[in-house]
Coordinates of C-alpha atoms in Angstrom, one line a residue:
Chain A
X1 CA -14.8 146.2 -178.4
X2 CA -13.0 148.1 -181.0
X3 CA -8.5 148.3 -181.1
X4 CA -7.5 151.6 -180.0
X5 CA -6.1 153.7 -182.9
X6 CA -2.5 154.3 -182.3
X7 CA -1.9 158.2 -182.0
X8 CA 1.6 158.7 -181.1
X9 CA 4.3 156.8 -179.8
X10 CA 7.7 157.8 -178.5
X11 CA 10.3 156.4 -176.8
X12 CA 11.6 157.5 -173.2
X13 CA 13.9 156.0 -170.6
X14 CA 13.8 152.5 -172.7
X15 CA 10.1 152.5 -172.9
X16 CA 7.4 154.0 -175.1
X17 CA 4.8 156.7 -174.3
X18 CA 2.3 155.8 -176.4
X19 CA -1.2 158.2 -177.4
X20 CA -3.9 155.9 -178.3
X21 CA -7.5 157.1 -179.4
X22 CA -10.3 154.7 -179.2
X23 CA -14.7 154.6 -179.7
X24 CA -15.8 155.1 -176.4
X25 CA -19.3 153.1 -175.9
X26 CA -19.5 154.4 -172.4
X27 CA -19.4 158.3 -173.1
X28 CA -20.2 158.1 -177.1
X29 CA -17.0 160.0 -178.3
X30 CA -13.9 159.2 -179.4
X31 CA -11.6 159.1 -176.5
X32 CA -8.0 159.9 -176.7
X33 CA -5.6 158.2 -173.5
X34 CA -2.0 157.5 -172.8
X35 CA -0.2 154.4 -171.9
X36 CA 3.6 154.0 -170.9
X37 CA 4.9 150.4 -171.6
X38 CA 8.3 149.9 -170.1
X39 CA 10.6 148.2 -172.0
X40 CA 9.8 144.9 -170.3
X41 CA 6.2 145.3 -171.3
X42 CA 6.9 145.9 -174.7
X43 CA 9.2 142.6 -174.5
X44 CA 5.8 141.0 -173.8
X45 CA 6.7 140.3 -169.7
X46 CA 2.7 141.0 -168.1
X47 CA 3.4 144.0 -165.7
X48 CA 1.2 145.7 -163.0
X49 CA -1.0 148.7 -164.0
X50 CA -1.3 152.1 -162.6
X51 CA -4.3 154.5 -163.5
X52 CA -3.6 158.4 -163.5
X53 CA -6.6 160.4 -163.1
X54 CA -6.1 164.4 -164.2
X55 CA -7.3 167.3 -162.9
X56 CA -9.4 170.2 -164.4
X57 CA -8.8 171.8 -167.9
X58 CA -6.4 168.5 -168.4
X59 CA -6.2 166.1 -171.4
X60 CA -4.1 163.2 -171.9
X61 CA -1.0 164.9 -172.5
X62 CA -0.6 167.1 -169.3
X63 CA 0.5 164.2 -167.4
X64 CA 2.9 162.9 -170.1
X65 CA 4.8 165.4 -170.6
X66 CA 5.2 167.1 -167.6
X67 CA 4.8 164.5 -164.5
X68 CA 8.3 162.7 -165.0
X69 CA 6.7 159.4 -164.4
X70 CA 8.2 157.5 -166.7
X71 CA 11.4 157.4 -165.5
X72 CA 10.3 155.3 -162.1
X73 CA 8.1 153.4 -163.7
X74 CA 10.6 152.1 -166.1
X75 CA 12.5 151.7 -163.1
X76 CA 9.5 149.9 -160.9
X77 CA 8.7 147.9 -163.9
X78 CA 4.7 149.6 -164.0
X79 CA 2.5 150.5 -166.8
X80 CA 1.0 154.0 -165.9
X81 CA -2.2 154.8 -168.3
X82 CA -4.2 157.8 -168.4
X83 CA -7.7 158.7 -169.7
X84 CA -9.0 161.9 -170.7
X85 CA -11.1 163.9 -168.2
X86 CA -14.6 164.2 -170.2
X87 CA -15.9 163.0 -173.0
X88 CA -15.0 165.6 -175.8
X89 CA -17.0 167.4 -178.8
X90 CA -20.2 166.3 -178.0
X91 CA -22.0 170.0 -179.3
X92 CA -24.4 169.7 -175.4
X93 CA -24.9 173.3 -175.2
X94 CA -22.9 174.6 -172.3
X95 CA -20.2 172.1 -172.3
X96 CA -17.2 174.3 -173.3
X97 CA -18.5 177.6 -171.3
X98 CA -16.1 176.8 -168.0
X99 CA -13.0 175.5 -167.3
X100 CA -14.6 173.6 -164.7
X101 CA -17.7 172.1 -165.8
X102 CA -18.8 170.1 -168.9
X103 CA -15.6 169.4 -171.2
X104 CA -12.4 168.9 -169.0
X105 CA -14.0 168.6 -165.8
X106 CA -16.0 165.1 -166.3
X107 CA -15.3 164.8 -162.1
X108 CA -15.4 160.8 -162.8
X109 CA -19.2 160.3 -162.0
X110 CA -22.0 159.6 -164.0
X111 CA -24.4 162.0 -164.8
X112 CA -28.0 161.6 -163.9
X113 CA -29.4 165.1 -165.3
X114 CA -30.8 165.1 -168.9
X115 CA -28.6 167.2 -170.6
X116 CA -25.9 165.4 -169.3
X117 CA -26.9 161.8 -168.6
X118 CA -26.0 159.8 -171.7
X119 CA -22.3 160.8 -172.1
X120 CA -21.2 162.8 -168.9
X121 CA -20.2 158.6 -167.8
X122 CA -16.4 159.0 -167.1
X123 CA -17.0 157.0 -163.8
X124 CA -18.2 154.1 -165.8
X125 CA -16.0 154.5 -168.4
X126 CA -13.4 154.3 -166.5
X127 CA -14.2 151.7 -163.9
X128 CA -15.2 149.3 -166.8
X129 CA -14.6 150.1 -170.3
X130 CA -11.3 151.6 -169.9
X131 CA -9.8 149.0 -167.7
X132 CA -11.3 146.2 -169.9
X133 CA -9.8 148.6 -173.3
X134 CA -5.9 148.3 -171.1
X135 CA -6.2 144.7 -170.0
X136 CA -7.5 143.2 -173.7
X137 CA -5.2 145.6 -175.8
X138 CA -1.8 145.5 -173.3
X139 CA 0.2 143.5 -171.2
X140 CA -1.3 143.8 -168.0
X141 CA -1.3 141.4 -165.0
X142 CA -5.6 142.3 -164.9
X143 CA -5.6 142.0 -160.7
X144 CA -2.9 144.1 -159.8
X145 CA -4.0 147.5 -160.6
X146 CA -3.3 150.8 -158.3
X147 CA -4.9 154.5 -159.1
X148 CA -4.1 157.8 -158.5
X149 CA -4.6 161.2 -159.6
X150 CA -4.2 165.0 -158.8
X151 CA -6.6 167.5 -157.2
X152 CA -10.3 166.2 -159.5
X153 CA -8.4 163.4 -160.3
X154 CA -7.8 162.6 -156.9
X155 CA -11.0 162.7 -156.1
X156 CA -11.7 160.2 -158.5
X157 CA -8.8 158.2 -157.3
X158 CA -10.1 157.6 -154.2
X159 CA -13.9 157.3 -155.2
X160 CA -13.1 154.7 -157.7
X161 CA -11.2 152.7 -154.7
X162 CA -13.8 153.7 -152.1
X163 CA -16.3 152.4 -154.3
X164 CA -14.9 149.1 -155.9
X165 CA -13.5 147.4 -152.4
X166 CA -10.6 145.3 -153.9
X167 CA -10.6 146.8 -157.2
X168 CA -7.4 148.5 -156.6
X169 CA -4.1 147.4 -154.4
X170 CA -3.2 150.8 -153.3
X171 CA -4.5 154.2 -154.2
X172 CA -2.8 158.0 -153.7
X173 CA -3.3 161.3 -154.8
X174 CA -2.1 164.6 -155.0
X175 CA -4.2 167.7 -153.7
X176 CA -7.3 166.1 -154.0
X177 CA -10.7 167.6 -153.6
X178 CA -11.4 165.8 -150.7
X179 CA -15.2 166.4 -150.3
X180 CA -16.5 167.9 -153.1
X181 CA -20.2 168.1 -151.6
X182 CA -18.9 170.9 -149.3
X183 CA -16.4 172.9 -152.1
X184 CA -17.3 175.3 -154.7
X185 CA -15.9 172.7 -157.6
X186 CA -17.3 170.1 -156.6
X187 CA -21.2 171.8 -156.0
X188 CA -21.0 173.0 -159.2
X189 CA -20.4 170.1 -161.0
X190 CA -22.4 167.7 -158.9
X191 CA -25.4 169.8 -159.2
X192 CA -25.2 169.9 -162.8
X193 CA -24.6 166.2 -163.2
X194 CA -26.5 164.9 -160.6
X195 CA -29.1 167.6 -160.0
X196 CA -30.4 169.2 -156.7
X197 CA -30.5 166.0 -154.1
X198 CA -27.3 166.3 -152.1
X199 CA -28.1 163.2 -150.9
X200 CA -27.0 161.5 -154.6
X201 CA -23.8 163.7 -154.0
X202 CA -22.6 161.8 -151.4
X203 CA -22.3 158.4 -153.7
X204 CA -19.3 160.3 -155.4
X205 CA -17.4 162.2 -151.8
X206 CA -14.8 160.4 -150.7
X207 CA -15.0 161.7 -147.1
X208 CA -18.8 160.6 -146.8
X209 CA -17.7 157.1 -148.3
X210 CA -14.8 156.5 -146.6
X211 CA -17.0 156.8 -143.3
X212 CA -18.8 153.9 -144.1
X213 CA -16.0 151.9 -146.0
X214 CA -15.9 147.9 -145.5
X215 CA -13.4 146.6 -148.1
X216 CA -9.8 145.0 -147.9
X217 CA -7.2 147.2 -146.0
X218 CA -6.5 150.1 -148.2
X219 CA -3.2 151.7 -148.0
X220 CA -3.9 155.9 -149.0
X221 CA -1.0 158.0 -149.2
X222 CA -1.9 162.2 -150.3
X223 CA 0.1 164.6 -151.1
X224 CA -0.6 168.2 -150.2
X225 CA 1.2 171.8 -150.6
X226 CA 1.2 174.2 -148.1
X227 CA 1.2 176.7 -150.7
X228 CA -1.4 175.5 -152.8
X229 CA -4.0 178.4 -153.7
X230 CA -6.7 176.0 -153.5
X231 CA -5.6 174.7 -150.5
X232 CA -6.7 178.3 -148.9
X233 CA -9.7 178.8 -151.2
X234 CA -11.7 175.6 -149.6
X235 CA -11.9 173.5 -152.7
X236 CA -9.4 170.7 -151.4
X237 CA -10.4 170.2 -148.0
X238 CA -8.1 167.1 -146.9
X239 CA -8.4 167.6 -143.4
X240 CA -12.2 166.4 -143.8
X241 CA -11.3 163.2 -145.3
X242 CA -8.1 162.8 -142.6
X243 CA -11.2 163.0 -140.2
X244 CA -13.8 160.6 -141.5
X245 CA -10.7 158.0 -142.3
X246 CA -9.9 158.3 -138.4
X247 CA -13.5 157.7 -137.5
X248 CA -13.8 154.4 -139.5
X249 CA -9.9 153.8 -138.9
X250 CA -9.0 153.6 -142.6
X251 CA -5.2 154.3 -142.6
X252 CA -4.7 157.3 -144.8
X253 CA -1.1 159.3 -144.3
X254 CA -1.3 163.1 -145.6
X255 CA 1.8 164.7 -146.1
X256 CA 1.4 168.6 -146.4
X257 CA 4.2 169.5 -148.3
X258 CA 5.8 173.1 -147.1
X259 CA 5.8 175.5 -150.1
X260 CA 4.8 173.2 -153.0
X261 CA 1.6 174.8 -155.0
X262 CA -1.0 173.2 -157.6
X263 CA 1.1 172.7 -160.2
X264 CA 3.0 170.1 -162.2
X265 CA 6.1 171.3 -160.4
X266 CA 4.6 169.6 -156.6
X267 CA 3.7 166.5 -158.5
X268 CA 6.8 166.2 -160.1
X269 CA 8.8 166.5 -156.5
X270 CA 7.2 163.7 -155.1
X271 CA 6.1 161.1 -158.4
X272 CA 8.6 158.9 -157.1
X273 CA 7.1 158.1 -153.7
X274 CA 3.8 157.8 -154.5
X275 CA 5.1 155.4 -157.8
X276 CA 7.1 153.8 -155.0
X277 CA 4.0 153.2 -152.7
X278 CA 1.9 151.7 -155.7
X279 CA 5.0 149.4 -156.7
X280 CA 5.4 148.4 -152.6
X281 CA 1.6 146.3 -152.8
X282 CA 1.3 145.7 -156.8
X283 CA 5.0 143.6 -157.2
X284 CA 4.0 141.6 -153.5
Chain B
X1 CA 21.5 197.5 -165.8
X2 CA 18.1 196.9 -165.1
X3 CA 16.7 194.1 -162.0
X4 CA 14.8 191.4 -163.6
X5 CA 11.5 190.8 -162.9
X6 CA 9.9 187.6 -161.5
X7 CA 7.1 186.3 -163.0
X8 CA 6.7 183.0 -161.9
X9 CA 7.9 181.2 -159.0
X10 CA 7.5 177.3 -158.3
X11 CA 8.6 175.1 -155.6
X12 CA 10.3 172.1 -157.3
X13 CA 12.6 168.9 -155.4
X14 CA 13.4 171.6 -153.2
X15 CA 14.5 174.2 -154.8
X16 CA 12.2 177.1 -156.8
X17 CA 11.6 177.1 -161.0
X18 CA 11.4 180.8 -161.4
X19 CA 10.6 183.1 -164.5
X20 CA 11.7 186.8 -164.8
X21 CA 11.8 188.7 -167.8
X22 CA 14.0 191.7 -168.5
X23 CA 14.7 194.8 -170.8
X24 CA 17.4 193.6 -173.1
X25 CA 19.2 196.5 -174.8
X26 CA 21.4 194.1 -176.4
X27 CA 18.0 192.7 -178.3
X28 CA 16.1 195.7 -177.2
X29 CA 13.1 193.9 -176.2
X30 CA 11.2 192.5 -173.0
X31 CA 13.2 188.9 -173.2
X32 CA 11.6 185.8 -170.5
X33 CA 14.2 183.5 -168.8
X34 CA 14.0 180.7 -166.5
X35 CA 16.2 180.2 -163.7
X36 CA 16.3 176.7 -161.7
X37 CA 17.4 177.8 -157.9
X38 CA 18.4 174.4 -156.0
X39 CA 17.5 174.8 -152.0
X40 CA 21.6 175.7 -151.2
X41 CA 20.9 179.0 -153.9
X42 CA 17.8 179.9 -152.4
X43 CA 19.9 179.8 -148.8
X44 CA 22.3 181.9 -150.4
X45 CA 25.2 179.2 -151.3
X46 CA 26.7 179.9 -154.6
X47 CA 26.5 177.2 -157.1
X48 CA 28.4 176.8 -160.7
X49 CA 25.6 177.8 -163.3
X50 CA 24.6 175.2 -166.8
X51 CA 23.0 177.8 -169.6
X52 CA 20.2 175.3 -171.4
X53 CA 19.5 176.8 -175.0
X54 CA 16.3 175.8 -176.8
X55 CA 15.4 174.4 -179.9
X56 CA 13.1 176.4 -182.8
X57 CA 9.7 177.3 -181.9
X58 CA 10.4 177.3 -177.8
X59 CA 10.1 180.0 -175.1
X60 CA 11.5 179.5 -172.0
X61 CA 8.6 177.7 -170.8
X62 CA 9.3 174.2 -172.7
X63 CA 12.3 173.1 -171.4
X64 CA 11.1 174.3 -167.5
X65 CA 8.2 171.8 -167.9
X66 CA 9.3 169.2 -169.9
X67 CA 13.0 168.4 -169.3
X68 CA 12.9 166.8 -166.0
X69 CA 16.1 168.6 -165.0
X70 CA 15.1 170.2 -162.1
X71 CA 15.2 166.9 -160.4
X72 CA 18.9 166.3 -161.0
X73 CA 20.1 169.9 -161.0
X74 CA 18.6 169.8 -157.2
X75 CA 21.1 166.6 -156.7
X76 CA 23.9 167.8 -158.2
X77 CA 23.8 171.3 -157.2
X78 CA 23.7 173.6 -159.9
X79 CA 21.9 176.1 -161.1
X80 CA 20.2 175.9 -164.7
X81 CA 19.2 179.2 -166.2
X82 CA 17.4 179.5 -169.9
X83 CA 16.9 182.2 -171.9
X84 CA 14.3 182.4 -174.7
X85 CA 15.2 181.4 -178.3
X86 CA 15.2 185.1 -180.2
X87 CA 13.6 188.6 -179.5
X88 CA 9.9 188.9 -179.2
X89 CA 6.8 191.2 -180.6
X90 CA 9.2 193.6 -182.5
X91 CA 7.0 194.2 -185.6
X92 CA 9.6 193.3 -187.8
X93 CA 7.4 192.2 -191.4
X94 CA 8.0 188.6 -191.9
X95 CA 9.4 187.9 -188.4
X96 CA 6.4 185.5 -187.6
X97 CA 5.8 183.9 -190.6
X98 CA 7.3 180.5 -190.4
X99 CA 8.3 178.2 -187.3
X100 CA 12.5 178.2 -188.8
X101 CA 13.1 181.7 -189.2
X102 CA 12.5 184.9 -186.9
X103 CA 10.6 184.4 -183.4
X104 CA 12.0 181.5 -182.1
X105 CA 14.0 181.2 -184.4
X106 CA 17.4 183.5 -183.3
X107 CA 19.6 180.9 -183.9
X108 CA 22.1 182.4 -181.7
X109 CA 23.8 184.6 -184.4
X110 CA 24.5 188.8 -184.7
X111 CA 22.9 189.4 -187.5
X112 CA 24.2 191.5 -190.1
X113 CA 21.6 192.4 -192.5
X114 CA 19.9 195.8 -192.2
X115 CA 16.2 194.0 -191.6
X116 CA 18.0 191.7 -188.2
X117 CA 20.7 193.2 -187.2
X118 CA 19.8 195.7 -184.7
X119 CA 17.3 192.9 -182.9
X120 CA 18.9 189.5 -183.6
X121 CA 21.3 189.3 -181.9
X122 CA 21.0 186.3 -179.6
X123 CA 24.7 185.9 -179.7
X124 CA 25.9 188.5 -178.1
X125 CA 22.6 188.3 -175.9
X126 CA 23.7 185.1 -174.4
X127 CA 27.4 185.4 -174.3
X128 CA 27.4 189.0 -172.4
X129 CA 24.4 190.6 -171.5
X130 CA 22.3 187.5 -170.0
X131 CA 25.5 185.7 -168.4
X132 CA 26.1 189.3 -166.8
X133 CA 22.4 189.5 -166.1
X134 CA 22.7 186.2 -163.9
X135 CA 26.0 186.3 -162.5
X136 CA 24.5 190.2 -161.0
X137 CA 21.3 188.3 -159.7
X138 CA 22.0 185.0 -158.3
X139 CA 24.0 183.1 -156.4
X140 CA 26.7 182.3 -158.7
X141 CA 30.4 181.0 -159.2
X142 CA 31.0 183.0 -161.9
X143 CA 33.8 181.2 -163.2
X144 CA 32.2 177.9 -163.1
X145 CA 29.3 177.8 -165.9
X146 CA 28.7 175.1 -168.3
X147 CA 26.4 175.6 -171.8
X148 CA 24.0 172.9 -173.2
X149 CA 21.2 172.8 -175.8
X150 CA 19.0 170.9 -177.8
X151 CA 18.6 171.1 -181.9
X152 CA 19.0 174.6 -182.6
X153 CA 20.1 174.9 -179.0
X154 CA 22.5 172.2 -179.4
X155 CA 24.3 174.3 -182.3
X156 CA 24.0 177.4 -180.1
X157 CA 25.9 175.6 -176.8
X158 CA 28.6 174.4 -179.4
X159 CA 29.3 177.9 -181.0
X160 CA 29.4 179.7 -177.6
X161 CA 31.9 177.3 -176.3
X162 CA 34.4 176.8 -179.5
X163 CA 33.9 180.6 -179.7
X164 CA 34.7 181.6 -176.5
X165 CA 37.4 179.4 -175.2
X166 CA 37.5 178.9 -171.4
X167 CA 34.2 180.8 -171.6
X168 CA 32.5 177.1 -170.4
X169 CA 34.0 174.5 -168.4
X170 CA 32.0 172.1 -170.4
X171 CA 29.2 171.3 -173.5
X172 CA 27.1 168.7 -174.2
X173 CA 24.0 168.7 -177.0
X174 CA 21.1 166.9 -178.0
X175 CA 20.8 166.4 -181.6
X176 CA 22.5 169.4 -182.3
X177 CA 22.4 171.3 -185.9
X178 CA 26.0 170.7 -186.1
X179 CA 26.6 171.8 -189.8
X180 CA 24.0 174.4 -190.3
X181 CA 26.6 175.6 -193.6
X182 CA 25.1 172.4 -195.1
X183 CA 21.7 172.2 -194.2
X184 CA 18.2 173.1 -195.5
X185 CA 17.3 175.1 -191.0
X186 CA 21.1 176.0 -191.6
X187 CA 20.8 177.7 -194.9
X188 CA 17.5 179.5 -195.1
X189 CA 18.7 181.4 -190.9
X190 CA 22.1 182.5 -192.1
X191 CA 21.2 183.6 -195.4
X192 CA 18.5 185.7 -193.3
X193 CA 20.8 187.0 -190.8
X194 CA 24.0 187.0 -192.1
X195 CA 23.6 187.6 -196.0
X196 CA 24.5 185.8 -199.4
X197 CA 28.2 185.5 -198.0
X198 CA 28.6 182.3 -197.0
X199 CA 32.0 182.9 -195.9
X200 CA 30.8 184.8 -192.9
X201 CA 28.4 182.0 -191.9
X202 CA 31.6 180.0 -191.1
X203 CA 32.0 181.6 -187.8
X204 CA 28.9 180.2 -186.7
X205 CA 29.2 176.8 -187.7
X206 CA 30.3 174.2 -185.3
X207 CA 31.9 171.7 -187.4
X208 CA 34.0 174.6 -189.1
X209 CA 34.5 176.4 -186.0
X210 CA 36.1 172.9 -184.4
X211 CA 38.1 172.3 -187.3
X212 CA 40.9 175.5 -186.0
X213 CA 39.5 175.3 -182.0
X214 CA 42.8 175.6 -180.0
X215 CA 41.7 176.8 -176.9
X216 CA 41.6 174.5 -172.6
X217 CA 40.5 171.4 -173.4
X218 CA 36.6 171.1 -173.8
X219 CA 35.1 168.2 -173.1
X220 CA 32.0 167.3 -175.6
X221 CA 29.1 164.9 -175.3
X222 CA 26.3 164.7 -178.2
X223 CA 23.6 162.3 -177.8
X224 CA 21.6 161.8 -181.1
X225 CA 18.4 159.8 -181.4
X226 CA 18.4 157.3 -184.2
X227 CA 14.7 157.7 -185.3
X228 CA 15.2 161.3 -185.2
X229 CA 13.2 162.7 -188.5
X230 CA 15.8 165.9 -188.7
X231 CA 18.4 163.4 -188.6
X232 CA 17.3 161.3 -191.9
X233 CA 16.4 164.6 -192.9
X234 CA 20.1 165.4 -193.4
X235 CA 19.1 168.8 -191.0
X236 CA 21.5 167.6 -187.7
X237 CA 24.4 166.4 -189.3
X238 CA 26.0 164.7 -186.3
X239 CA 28.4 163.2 -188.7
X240 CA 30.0 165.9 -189.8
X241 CA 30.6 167.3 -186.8
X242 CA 32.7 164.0 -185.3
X243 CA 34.6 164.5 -188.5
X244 CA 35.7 167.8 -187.6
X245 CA 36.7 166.7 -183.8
X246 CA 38.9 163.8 -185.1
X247 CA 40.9 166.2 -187.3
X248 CA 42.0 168.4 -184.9
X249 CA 42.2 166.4 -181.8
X250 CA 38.9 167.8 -180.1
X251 CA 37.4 164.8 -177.6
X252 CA 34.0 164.2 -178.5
X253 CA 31.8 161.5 -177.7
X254 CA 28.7 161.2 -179.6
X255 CA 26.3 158.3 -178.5
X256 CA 23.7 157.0 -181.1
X257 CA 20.7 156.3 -178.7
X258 CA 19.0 153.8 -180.5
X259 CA 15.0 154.1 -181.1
X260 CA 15.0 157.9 -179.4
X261 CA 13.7 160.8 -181.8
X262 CA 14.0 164.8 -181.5
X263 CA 11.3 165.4 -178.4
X264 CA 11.7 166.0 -175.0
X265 CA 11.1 162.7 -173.9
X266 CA 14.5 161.7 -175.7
X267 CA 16.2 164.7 -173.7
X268 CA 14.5 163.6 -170.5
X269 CA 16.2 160.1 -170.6
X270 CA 19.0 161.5 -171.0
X271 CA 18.8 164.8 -168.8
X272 CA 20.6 163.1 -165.9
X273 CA 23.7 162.0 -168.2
X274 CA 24.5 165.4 -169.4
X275 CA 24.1 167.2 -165.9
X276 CA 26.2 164.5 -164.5
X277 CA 29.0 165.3 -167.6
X278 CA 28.7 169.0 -166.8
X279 CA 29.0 168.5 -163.1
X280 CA 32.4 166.6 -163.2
X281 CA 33.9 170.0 -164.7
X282 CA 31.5 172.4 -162.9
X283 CA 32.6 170.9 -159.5
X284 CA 36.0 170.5 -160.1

């Protein structure tokens, strides 16, 4: 595996925000991702990791710069890295035509149509070459690893932990798209990636997997606005997977937040508790 | 004069990040501000008032995402209002050519030469029409307002306050341009505004303006990264500045922050220090 190419680095709250670019295998592009090392970590002390998943339209930098993250987990003593949401520049006709589908909107699955198939992997890159990329190139304790993510990322938060029992110690999100199979977002981009049988659909929908999830305990915390325009529009749907987690008894608490909207502004509010809930099972 | 209108409006820690924009007649343009509301403003409490000034290239939208002060402000109780950093869209030739002079690029100076001075004037903007602006429109203590900045902005918070003594209960910078008589930013903006004179560029430097201040007591903090490029660049002249305080009795700490360099995750690590230094004076 080749070293990621440093981008960027700067310091913040004692630590460094670093942009790293690396040869993705997995989705055949050069891959751009952020990792914040607190200053312990860049001492050399192995700390726990947390994975940030972003949402449509988002690259690497959204979350840096406008998530105030760093600050707690200097504080909590975490690593928070985050990948890009697609593979980028690959000329597949189509790909930069919406803002959600194709570049931007990778919706952490992998693609089974044949336009798609070959790079459209962001559920494998992540689940195994990006992980493998963090734990061989940073100070990571390789077991204790949380994820979350906001609104597609948090959908692929809790797919990736729905799917890999005991992969992760803890996973949250904020306004995720909670069953993609029955929202416009998600129909769109499942169709094009993994054609025309719902049935594959289901693989990547939180709600249909949490129904039938067997794993360790798994602690879910989420995040919602009241105000959220999505929220209203049908694409987020959290009271689908608060259902199916009640029917399989999967603790899940989902806090609807009065007033807060989409935006970095809601994640900002509340970075600290879900930081806090990641820190509560990674530093047991 | 005219009501402001809103143009954005997000829920944040409890309190609303709202954008308006207005019909300056001192600029004579449509001018964007932001205006942080913690939850006692929005229930109609009034709250002392810190005036953030921006750096060169910034709108009002930089400092509203990237900052992290919304967070503290909400704790502390104040109000943090921004205005943008010179007129906009007024078809002046030349005003768009480079990132250091013209759109944001104001440099808080009335200009003087025919080509500026009817539009550039981002001194008398801040000092008069946009503190009226805000003390007509929200929920403030009039009497209790403190001025910060970054860069450009930094230089901007320091002029208002020697200028205008009693004007601010307190200043604080981030790697302020705190000679700009003897730097290259400095140089090529008052030469612009104010003409081959160099004697009237004096009144809008801070190290010359501190060198006669004799006005309350006006307590200043600087922080200055020390891997700031403008600062190797001789552009920030922090220096000088401290030089100037000593000689006429001015209290100014300046803090080297060792490893930090001139972005906004330097002035997020240090957001909370500077609200806390203005809220000692604010809440007095």
């Amino acid at each position: 595996m080749s070293k990621p190419s440093l981008v960027s680095s700067n310091k913040i709250f004692g630590g460094e925000q670093r942009v790293y670019s690396h040869e993705s295998s997995e989705v055949g592009c050069t891959m751009k991702f952020g990792v914040f090392l607190p200053a312990e970590a860049l001492a050399g002390t192995k700390l726990p990791v947390v994975i940030w998943l972003s949402g449509l339209t988002c690259t690497e930098q959204n979350f840096i710069t406008k998530a105030g993250a760093q600050r707690v987990a200097a504080d909590l003593k975490l690593i928070i890295v985050n990948p890009d949401t697609s593979p980028r520049g690959l000329n597949i006709e189509g790909e930069d035509d919406s803002y959600d589908f194709g570049s931007g909107a990778g919706f952490y699955v992998d693609a089974t149509t044949d336009k798609w198939k070959k790079n459209y992997r962001m559920y494998s890159y992540v689940t195994k070459e990006f992980i493998n990329l963090i734990n061989d190139n940073f100070p990571t304790i390789p077991n204790k690893k949380s994820i979350f993510g906001h609104s597609m990322g948090g959908h692929g938060a809790l797919i990736l932990a729905l799917k890999n029992p005991g992969m992760f110690c803890s996973v949250s999100a904020f306004a995720p798209i909670s069953n993609p199979i029955q929202c416009p977002w998600g129909k769109k981009c499942f169709g094009g990636y993994l054609g025309e049988d719902q049935g594959a659909w289901k693989a990547y929908d939180a709600t249909e997997l949490v129904k039938s999830y067997d794993g360790p305990p798994l602690d879910i915390l989420v995040d919602q606005g009241t105000a959220d325009n999505f929220l209203s529009e049908k694409q987020l749907l959290p009271e689908h997977l608060i259902e199916a987690c009640k029917s399989n008894n999967v603790p899940c608490v989902l806090r609807m937040q009065e007033g807060y909207d989409h935006s970095y502004y809601f994640m900002a509010s509340f970075m600290e508790d879900h930081l806090k809930h990641h820190a509560k099972h990674l530093h047991q």
